[in-house]
Amino acid sequence: IDFIGAIAYAVEPVERGFKTVMQDVLHLSRLFNTFTVLGMGRRAHQIAYCYAQHRRAFGQEIFHYPLVQQHLVRVRVENTALLAAILATTALQDHLDTAVSEEAGSVLLLRVLANLNKTVSALWSVDHIHHSIDILAGNGAIESFSSLPRLLRDSIVCENWEGTHNTLYMQILRDIGKYQIDSLFLSHLNDLILSLDDGAETIFLFQALASLERALTDLKKVDFDQQTLLIKVLSVRMHCLYASVHLLKEAHHQRLTLQSENKLLQWKYFNALHLDYTGANSNDLELMRAILS
C-alpha cells in the first residue's frame, strides 16, 4: 500500500515509534493471532468429530475406530491446553494494563509468553486442521463440502503473520541472552506450581520444571549457531510446560465446580504426548475414549 498525500496522526511520540510497534502493536497482534488459530482448530475439530459420528465404513461409524479417535483426542487435548495458556497470558496482560505503574519484569514475561503462544499455537493448529481433513478423507479436500480447505489456507496465513516461527525463536533466544528472560519464566512457573494443590501432579510438574531448567542452562554453554537450532525445541518445551500447568489449574477448578474429571484426563494425555508423564499412556484406548465421551 502506498500512502501518497495521506494525513497521519501520531499515536505515540514519534521518536518512540519502533518501540510502540514492537511492544504494543505486534505484541497484542500476536495474542490475537493465537486466539484466531485456536478458533480455526476448534472449528476443524468440530467438523471432523461430527462427520466421524455419521460416516460409516466397514459396517460402523468411523468414530469407533481407534486411529480416528486418536486424531480427535489429540486435536481436542492440544487445543484445550493451548487455550488455557493464552487465557492465562491474557489475564496477565489485563493485570499489566490496569496496573498503576509498569513493572519491567511483567513486560518481559508477557513478551516471551506472547511469542511462545503465537508460535506453538500456529504450528500445532495447522497440523490440527490437516488431521481433521484426514478424517474426512477425499471429502476433506473438496471446497464445496466443508470449510476445512479454507481454514487450512487461513491458518497458514496466520502461521506466518506477525512473525514467522524462526523470527520468534530468535527473539526468544536474544531475550534470554540480553534479559535472562528464561530465569523470569522459570520463576513464574515455579510460583504457579506452588499455588496448586499438593499431590502427584505437582511433583511431576516440579520434575519437568527442573528438567527444563537444566536444558536452558545447557543452552548457554554452546556457541550461538548451535543455540539457534536448540531454541526451536526448547521453545516448544517451555510452552508445553506452561500450558500443562494452566490446564491442571483449570482441571482443579472444574473438579470443584462441576465434579468433572474431563480436563484432568486431558491433562494426563497432554503430558503423555509432550512431557513424558508416566501415569498415563498416550496410546491408552480407555483414556482416549473417556476424553471423547
XYZ file of N, CA and C in Angstrom, residues 78-217:
420
model
N -4.773 -30.908 22.753
C -3.784 -29.860 22.497
C -4.442 -28.496 22.356
N -5.587 -28.435 21.706
C -6.290 -27.163 21.569
C -6.730 -26.639 22.927
N -7.209 -27.528 23.794
C -7.649 -27.122 25.134
C -6.477 -26.603 25.957
N -5.339 -27.280 25.870
C -4.156 -26.852 26.620
C -3.652 -25.499 26.128
N -3.624 -25.317 24.803
C -3.176 -24.044 24.241
C -4.136 -22.914 24.603
N -5.428 -23.223 24.662
C -6.407 -22.209 25.053
C -6.217 -21.811 26.514
N -5.937 -22.778 27.373
C -5.671 -22.473 28.786
C -4.460 -21.549 28.907
N -3.457 -21.785 28.066
C -2.235 -20.976 28.117
C -2.493 -19.542 27.683
N -3.217 -19.340 26.587
C -3.423 -17.982 26.094
C -4.398 -17.214 26.983
N -5.356 -17.892 27.583
C -6.261 -17.209 28.515
C -5.498 -16.727 29.746
N -4.582 -17.548 30.228
C -3.756 -17.145 31.376
C -2.854 -15.971 31.009
N -2.284 -16.015 29.810
C -1.424 -14.922 29.354
C -2.215 -13.628 29.214
N -3.425 -13.731 28.687
C -4.268 -12.546 28.530
C -4.663 -11.967 29.880
N -4.866 -12.838 30.861
C -5.167 -12.352 32.220
C -3.990 -11.540 32.763
N -2.770 -12.008 32.499
C -1.582 -11.242 32.909
C -1.511 -9.908 32.176
N -1.877 -9.913 30.900
C -1.889 -8.678 30.122
C -2.902 -7.687 30.704
N -4.081 -8.177 31.070
C -5.100 -7.323 31.695
C -4.576 -6.715 32.992
N -3.893 -7.536 33.775
C -3.348 -7.058 35.051
C -2.323 -5.947 34.810
N -1.467 -6.135 33.803
C -0.466 -5.120 33.492
C -1.124 -3.842 32.977
N -2.128 -3.987 32.109
C -2.780 -2.826 31.512
C -3.523 -1.978 32.540
N -3.987 -2.613 33.617
C -4.748 -1.881 34.633
C -3.906 -1.505 35.849
N -2.609 -1.855 35.808
C -1.731 -1.541 36.935
C -1.422 -0.047 36.969
N -1.175 0.446 38.164
C -0.857 1.870 38.331
C 0.493 2.188 37.715
N 1.459 1.308 37.909
C 2.794 1.503 37.349
C 3.211 0.258 36.584
N 4.061 0.458 35.588
C 4.515 -0.640 34.736
C 5.693 -1.356 35.377
N 5.589 -2.677 35.524
C 6.667 -3.470 36.099
C 7.503 -4.062 34.966
N 8.807 -3.793 35.003
C 9.697 -4.251 33.934
C 9.653 -5.771 33.781
N 9.623 -6.478 34.914
C 9.584 -7.936 34.868
C 8.329 -8.451 34.198
N 7.197 -7.809 34.465
C 5.932 -8.231 33.863
C 5.936 -8.012 32.357
N 6.508 -6.909 31.918
C 6.583 -6.618 30.483
C 7.415 -7.677 29.770
N 8.555 -8.024 30.346
C 9.425 -9.030 29.733
C 8.777 -10.413 29.743
N 8.113 -10.756 30.844
C 7.437 -12.053 30.932
C 6.349 -12.155 29.875
N 5.555 -11.099 29.728
C 4.490 -11.106 28.735
C 5.050 -11.176 27.321
N 6.211 -10.573 27.128
C 6.824 -10.624 25.803
C 7.162 -12.055 25.406
N 7.795 -12.792 26.305
C 8.154 -14.169 25.965
C 6.909 -15.049 25.881
N 5.910 -14.787 26.715
C 4.682 -15.587 26.671
C 3.920 -15.357 25.367
N 3.868 -14.110 24.910
C 3.197 -13.816 23.642
C 3.889 -14.539 22.494
N 5.212 -14.532 22.502
C 5.967 -15.197 21.431
C 5.793 -16.708 21.478
N 5.822 -17.279 22.678
C 5.628 -18.725 22.811
C 4.226 -19.134 22.390
N 3.221 -18.397 22.855
C 1.842 -18.702 22.488
C 1.645 -18.645 20.986
N 2.179 -17.593 20.371
C 1.950 -17.388 18.948
C 2.563 -18.509 18.119
N 3.813 -18.833 18.375
C 4.495 -19.789 17.502
C 3.968 -21.211 17.677
N 3.737 -21.657 18.913
C 3.292 -23.040 19.118
C 1.834 -23.208 18.694
N 0.978 -22.251 19.007
C -0.437 -22.364 18.625
C -0.588 -22.399 17.107
N 0.183 -21.575 16.400
C 0.105 -21.565 14.941
C 0.644 -22.860 14.349
N 1.764 -23.316 14.895
C 2.381 -24.557 14.407
C 1.441 -25.741 14.575
N 0.872 -25.869 15.746
C 0.011 -27.013 16.029
C -1.351 -26.913 15.351
N -1.900 -25.718 15.240
C -3.246 -25.577 14.675
C -3.281 -25.958 13.203
N -2.217 -25.620 12.462
C -2.142 -26.065 11.073
C -2.182 -27.585 11.017
N -1.456 -28.226 11.904
C -1.446 -29.691 11.981
C -2.820 -30.223 12.381
N -3.491 -29.540 13.301
C -4.825 -29.975 13.743
C -5.827 -29.941 12.586
N -5.786 -28.878 11.818
C -6.721 -28.762 10.697
C -6.403 -29.805 9.638
N -5.117 -30.037 9.425
C -4.699 -31.065 8.462
C -5.227 -32.434 8.892
N -5.100 -32.773 10.178
C -5.606 -34.057 10.677
C -7.127 -34.135 10.583
N -7.792 -33.023 10.748
C -9.253 -33.002 10.612
C -9.648 -33.292 9.167
N -8.877 -32.762 8.223
C -9.123 -33.062 6.813
C -8.917 -34.551 6.550
N -7.916 -35.148 7.196
C -7.666 -36.587 7.035
C -8.894 -37.410 7.379
N -9.613 -37.022 8.416
C -10.777 -37.783 8.865
C -11.889 -37.744 7.819
N -11.991 -36.632 7.090
C -12.992 -36.542 6.026
C -12.522 -37.192 4.733
N -11.246 -37.615 4.703
C -10.645 -38.271 3.530
C -10.771 -37.371 2.299
N -11.197 -37.934 1.163
C -11.280 -37.138 -0.062
C -12.223 -35.957 0.069
N -13.295 -36.132 0.823
C -14.244 -35.037 1.021
C -13.593 -33.838 1.716
N -12.549 -34.107 2.499
C -11.910 -33.030 3.236
C -11.225 -32.017 2.354
N -10.861 -32.420 1.133
C -10.157 -31.523 0.217
C -11.105 -30.789 -0.734
N -12.389 -31.105 -0.673
C -13.359 -30.510 -1.596
C -13.886 -29.204 -1.022
N -13.740 -28.132 -1.780
C -14.108 -26.797 -1.311
C -15.590 -26.685 -0.963
N -16.449 -27.353 -1.716
C -17.886 -27.211 -1.515
C -18.449 -28.143 -0.435
N -17.592 -29.019 0.119
C -18.089 -29.997 1.097
C -18.049 -29.451 2.518
N -16.982 -28.726 2.866
C -16.859 -28.146 4.209
C -15.929 -26.936 4.139
N -15.788 -26.263 5.274
C -14.904 -25.087 5.335
C -13.463 -25.465 5.655
N -13.157 -26.751 5.740
C -11.809 -27.167 6.126
C -10.711 -26.679 5.176
N -10.893 -26.749 3.846
C -9.824 -26.227 2.973
C -9.550 -24.742 3.211
N -10.593 -23.962 3.423
C -10.395 -22.533 3.695
C -9.717 -22.332 5.037
N -10.112 -23.102 6.048
C -9.473 -22.997 7.358
C -7.986 -23.323 7.281
N -7.642 -24.315 6.470
C -6.233 -24.682 6.326
C -5.443 -23.537 5.695
N -5.986 -22.950 4.626
C -5.283 -21.834 3.983
C -5.130 -20.655 4.942
N -6.219 -20.329 5.639
C -6.175 -19.180 6.544
C -5.221 -19.420 7.708
N -5.163 -20.660 8.187
C -4.268 -20.958 9.311
C -2.809 -20.825 8.904
N -2.494 -21.143 7.647
C -1.125 -20.987 7.161
C -0.771 -19.508 7.068
N -1.743 -18.674 6.704
C -1.519 -17.232 6.710
C -1.190 -16.774 8.129
N -2.004 -17.213 9.092
C -1.774 -16.827 10.493
C -0.453 -17.369 11.024
N -0.038 -18.512 10.508
C 1.219 -19.115 10.952
C 2.398 -18.202 10.648
N 2.316 -17.476 9.532
C 3.430 -16.625 9.111
C 3.150 -15.140 9.333
N 2.009 -14.833 9.899
C 1.610 -13.455 10.161
C 2.213 -12.991 11.486
N 2.558 -11.712 11.587
C 3.068 -11.135 12.837
C 4.302 -11.874 13.371
N 5.138 -12.347 12.453
C 6.381 -13.006 12.857
C 6.367 -14.485 12.540
N 7.277 -14.922 11.684
C 7.385 -16.353 11.383
C 7.948 -17.086 12.594
N 7.919 -18.411 12.535
C 8.441 -19.209 13.645
C 9.909 -18.861 13.925
N 10.703 -18.806 12.862
C 12.132 -18.535 13.057
C 12.367 -17.162 13.677
N 11.576 -16.168 13.272
C 11.702 -14.833 13.849
C 11.425 -14.857 15.345
N 10.379 -15.588 15.730
C 10.005 -15.653 17.144
C 11.021 -16.450 17.953
N 11.530 -17.546 17.391
C 12.562 -18.320 18.091
C 13.783 -17.449 18.368
N 14.179 -16.662 17.357
C 15.366 -15.832 17.513
C 15.130 -14.702 18.517
N 13.906 -14.176 18.563
C 13.621 -13.129 19.547
C 13.676 -13.696 20.963
N 13.150 -14.909 21.146
C 13.219 -15.553 22.458
C 14.669 -15.785 22.857
N 15.479 -16.253 21.896
C 16.894 -16.512 22.181
C 17.628 -15.222 22.549
N 17.384 -14.161 21.799
C 18.031 -12.880 22.104
C 17.613 -12.363 23.484
N 16.345 -12.536 23.828
C 15.865 -12.073 25.136
C 16.469 -12.896 26.275
N 16.739 -14.165 26.022
C 17.415 -14.986 27.032
C 18.821 -14.441 27.275
N 19.517 -14.103 26.192
C 20.875 -13.594 26.337
C 20.937 -12.191 26.908
N 19.992 -11.350 26.537
C 20.039 -9.939 26.924
C 19.372 -9.661 28.262
N 18.234 -10.333 28.522
C 17.433 -10.012 29.707
C 17.295 -11.175 30.696
N 17.949 -12.328 30.400
C 17.794 -13.522 31.238
C 16.310 -13.859 31.432
N 15.599 -13.792 30.338
C 14.153 -13.991 30.388
C 13.792 -15.429 30.760
N 14.729 -16.352 30.566
C 14.481 -17.739 30.954
C 14.342 -17.865 32.470
N 15.158 -17.132 33.218
C 15.063 -17.157 34.686
C 13.730 -16.595 35.146
N 13.281 -15.540 34.497
C 11.990 -14.930 34.815
C 10.853 -15.904 34.533
N 10.938 -16.588 33.415
C 9.923 -17.563 33.024
C 9.881 -18.735 34.004
N 11.040 -19.279 34.353
C 11.112 -20.408 35.279
C 10.596 -20.027 36.666
N 10.928 -18.833 37.127
C 10.448 -18.360 38.424
C 8.934 -18.225 38.425
N 8.390 -17.719 37.323
C 6.932 -17.577 37.200
C 6.255 -18.945 37.254
N 6.803 -19.920 36.542
C 6.240 -21.271 36.557
C 6.343 -21.896 37.945
N 7.456 -21.695 38.604
C 7.636 -22.237 39.951
C 6.562 -21.704 40.900
N 6.271 -20.411 40.818
C 5.229 -19.809 41.663
C 3.859 -20.375 41.331
N 3.604 -20.606 40.046
C 2.317 -21.159 39.637
C 2.122 -22.568 40.181
N 3.162 -23.382 40.079
C 3.056 -24.772 40.559
C 2.875 -24.795 42.069
N 3.587 -23.911 42.771
C 3.431 -23.835 44.224
C 2.001 -23.485 44.634
N 1.314 -22.728 43.799
C -0.050 -22.302 44.125
C -1.080 -23.399 43.919
N -0.695 -24.487 43.242
C -1.613 -25.596 43.004
C -1.636 -26.524 44.214
N -2.645 -27.382 44.263
C -2.742 -28.342 45.362
C -1.570 -29.312 45.330
N -1.095 -29.719 46.509
C -0.020 -30.707 46.573
C -0.526 -32.061 46.089
N 0.361 -32.844 45.521
C -0.017 -34.167 45.051
C 0.930 -34.646 43.982
N 0.625 -35.802 43.407
C 1.484 -36.391 42.395
C 1.618 -35.482 41.178
N 0.528 -34.742 40.873
C 0.566 -33.861 39.706
C 1.623 -32.782 39.858
N 1.640 -32.130 41.012
C 2.604 -31.036 41.198
C 4.033 -31.566 41.326
N 4.193 -32.757 41.894
C 5.534 -33.360 41.951
C 6.056 -33.567 40.538
N 5.201 -34.079 39.670
C 5.584 -34.281 38.284
C 5.959 -32.960 37.609
N 5.177 -31.919 37.872
C 5.436 -30.624 37.253
C 6.767 -30.034 37.727
N 7.071 -30.192 39.017
C 8.362 -29.707 39.521
C 9.518 -30.465 38.875
N 9.330 -31.755 38.638
C 10.363 -32.542 37.963
C 10.560 -32.060 36.526
N 9.441 -31.785 35.842
C 9.521 -31.277 34.469
C 10.167 -29.893 34.444
N 9.881 -29.078 35.454
C 10.471 -27.741 35.552
C 11.985 -27.833 35.744
N 12.426 -28.741 36.609
C 13.859 -28.923 36.849
C 14.567 -29.396 35.574
N 13.913 -30.285 34.826
C 14.487 -30.773 33.577
C 14.611 -29.644 32.558
N 13.590 -28.794 32.491
C 13.629 -27.654 31.570
C 14.725 -26.675 31.977
N 14.886 -26.450 33.270
C 15.920 -25.533 33.749
C 17.310 -26.039 33.361
N 17.532 -27.332 33.477
C 18.832 -27.909 33.091
C 19.074 -27.723 31.590
N 18.027 -27.913 30.807
C 18.164 -27.769 29.356
C 18.478 -26.322 28.972
N 17.851 -25.361 29.645
C 18.121 -23.951 29.359
C 19.528 -23.558 29.811
N 20.008 -24.161 30.887
C 21.383 -23.916 31.340
C 22.375 -24.459 30.313
